[in-house]
Amino acid sequence: MKALVYNTDYENNYKLVERKKPEIIDPKDVILQVTLSSICTSDLHIIHGQVPRANNDIVLGHEYVGKVVEVGSEVKTLKVGDRVSANCETFCGECFFCKRGFINNCEKGGWEIGCRIDGCQTEYVRVPYAENALDKLPENVSDLNALFVGDVLATGYFGAEMCEIEADDIIAVIGSGPVGMCCMMCAKVMGAKEIIAIDIDETRLSIAKEQGIANHFLNPKKCDIEKEVKALTGGRGADKVIEAGGTKATFEMSYKIARANAIVGVVALYEEDIILPLPKMYGKNLTFKTGGIDAIHSKELIEWIAEGKINTDFLVTHTFKLENIIEAYNIFQTKKDDCIKIAIEP
């Protein structure tokens, strides 16, 4: 089968190669035929050498949907032929952290797929602890509808959830990329009164406006963000801030635009150490929450999609066949042609 493999011996550290079809290793495993996958910024971090825990010579990718083609002997709730969305995290469901919902820190898993074991940018993938990681899709939810349930949409939920949203909250979301827009959508469903979208990319702000997922749209290159946010919030600052930008500048912005006693939820990934300037923030009494997503709300997200409360289809701006995935990576990395997300077909 064809597979996109991360290997430091390859040019640019990745290459489309032939690999053996995976087999059941553990009785809790399932083998999926990948029907649709995507490329994530985390995949770029791996090929750029920014994920030390990533194993060499693994198939990339962790954002996907598929069809069950083989089940392990202990798998009871899934059967051959089931259409499923897949969690980006592997979790046992039984350890200290899993029992508390902290599946990112599972003692037997965490982010494994496409990082430490073979991922989904291929034709078939082995899924450990499959009954935890896979969710059946109802007939009115297509593969495209569910493509982002297990990662980018789960991250959006995580970001909004960290903010403990209340009915009168005005939420500022820094970064209108895929994660930022998913944060906006989830915050809206959770009851935020108003959402402020912030980005330097006018195209992405326009998309957020067209999709009706925010109320205000600010570009730091065109206005004083602190001044504008205060003007929109009665001079106080945002009740909650979600930082999905991932730069030193966007992190600094997050605590500057937050009102006193606000929550700042950080879902961004950074390529450098970020300093928390406590003296500058003294007296604002801010609460910071950050970390890898605990993607435990897949069933609820699928219900939201099925009920029409949320739709992420618009995030897919490009579609490629697996055989052309190298070209897809080039476009995703450079954001060519206003690329947001790419769907990879088998």
Short mmCIF file of N, CA, C and O in Angstrom, two decimals, residues 5 37-38 69 85 117 147 164-165 184 199 203 223 259 269 272 276 279 288 300 306 328 331:
data_model
loop_
_atom_site.label_atom_id
_atom_site.label_comp_id
_atom_site.label_asym_id
_atom_site.label_seq_id
_atom_site.Cartn_x
_atom_site.Cartn_y
_atom_site.Cartn_z
N VAL A 5 5.75 8.51 4.56
CA VAL A 5 6.58 8.10 5.70
C VAL A 5 7.58 9.20 6.07
O VAL A 5 8.22 9.80 5.21
N SER A 37 -8.47 11.52 4.82
CA SER A 37 -7.54 11.98 5.85
C SER A 37 -7.20 13.44 5.58
O SER A 37 -7.65 14.02 4.59
N SER A 38 -6.39 14.02 6.47
CA SER A 38 -6.02 15.42 6.30
C SER A 38 -4.58 15.62 6.77
O SER A 38 -3.96 14.72 7.35
N VAL A 69 -12.29 -2.82 8.59
CA VAL A 69 -12.11 -3.99 7.73
C VAL A 69 -11.66 -5.23 8.50
O VAL A 69 -11.73 -6.34 7.98
N SER A 85 -15.28 7.81 12.75
CA SER A 85 -14.30 8.87 12.86
C SER A 85 -13.26 8.41 13.88
O SER A 85 -13.57 7.58 14.74
N ILE A 117 3.64 5.62 16.34
CA ILE A 117 3.27 4.44 15.55
C ILE A 117 2.69 4.93 14.22
O ILE A 117 2.38 6.11 14.06
N LEU A 147 -14.50 14.62 9.25
CA LEU A 147 -13.05 14.52 9.08
C LEU A 147 -12.26 15.12 10.23
O LEU A 147 -11.22 14.60 10.62
N GLU A 164 -14.42 27.97 30.25
CA GLU A 164 -15.58 27.95 31.16
C GLU A 164 -16.60 29.00 30.77
O GLU A 164 -16.99 29.87 31.55
N ILE A 165 -17.05 28.93 29.53
CA ILE A 165 -17.89 29.97 28.93
C ILE A 165 -19.22 30.14 29.66
O ILE A 165 -19.90 29.16 29.97
N MET A 184 -14.00 29.11 17.64
CA MET A 184 -15.13 30.03 17.51
C MET A 184 -16.44 29.28 17.42
O MET A 184 -17.43 29.62 18.10
N ASP A 199 -6.92 38.17 13.41
CA ASP A 199 -5.93 37.54 12.52
C ASP A 199 -5.34 38.61 11.60
O ASP A 199 -5.98 39.62 11.34
N THR A 203 -8.17 37.19 4.35
CA THR A 203 -8.95 36.13 3.72
C THR A 203 -9.60 35.24 4.77
O THR A 203 -10.78 34.90 4.68
N CYS A 223 -5.31 47.91 12.99
CA CYS A 223 -5.90 48.62 14.12
C CYS A 223 -5.12 48.32 15.39
O CYS A 223 -4.29 47.41 15.42
N ARG A 259 -9.49 40.88 30.16
CA ARG A 259 -9.87 41.72 31.28
C ARG A 259 -9.31 41.13 32.57
O ARG A 259 -8.84 39.99 32.60
N LEU A 269 0.46 25.81 19.39
CA LEU A 269 1.75 25.14 19.52
C LEU A 269 2.84 26.17 19.17
O LEU A 269 2.74 26.87 18.16
N GLU A 272 9.13 28.10 19.97
CA GLU A 272 10.15 28.64 20.86
C GLU A 272 9.57 28.75 22.26
O GLU A 272 8.34 28.72 22.45
N LEU A 276 6.28 33.90 30.58
CA LEU A 276 5.10 34.47 31.21
C LEU A 276 5.56 35.67 32.06
O LEU A 276 6.18 35.48 33.12
N PRO A 279 5.40 40.05 36.38
CA PRO A 279 5.35 41.43 36.91
C PRO A 279 4.42 42.34 36.11
O PRO A 279 3.70 43.16 36.68
N PHE A 288 -4.37 31.04 33.43
CA PHE A 288 -3.91 30.48 32.17
C PHE A 288 -4.15 28.97 32.17
O PHE A 288 -3.85 28.29 33.15
N GLU A 300 -20.18 13.77 21.32
CA GLU A 300 -20.95 15.01 21.38
C GLU A 300 -20.74 15.84 20.12
O GLU A 300 -21.71 16.41 19.58
N ALA A 306 -24.51 16.15 13.35
CA ALA A 306 -25.74 15.51 12.89
C ALA A 306 -26.95 16.41 13.07
O ALA A 306 -27.89 16.39 12.26
N ALA A 328 0.37 18.18 -2.05
CA ALA A 328 -0.54 18.69 -1.03
C ALA A 328 0.23 19.28 0.15
O ALA A 328 -0.13 20.34 0.67
N ILE A 331 1.61 22.72 -0.71
CA ILE A 331 0.57 23.76 -0.69
C ILE A 331 0.17 24.09 0.74
O ILE A 331 0.01 25.26 1.10
#
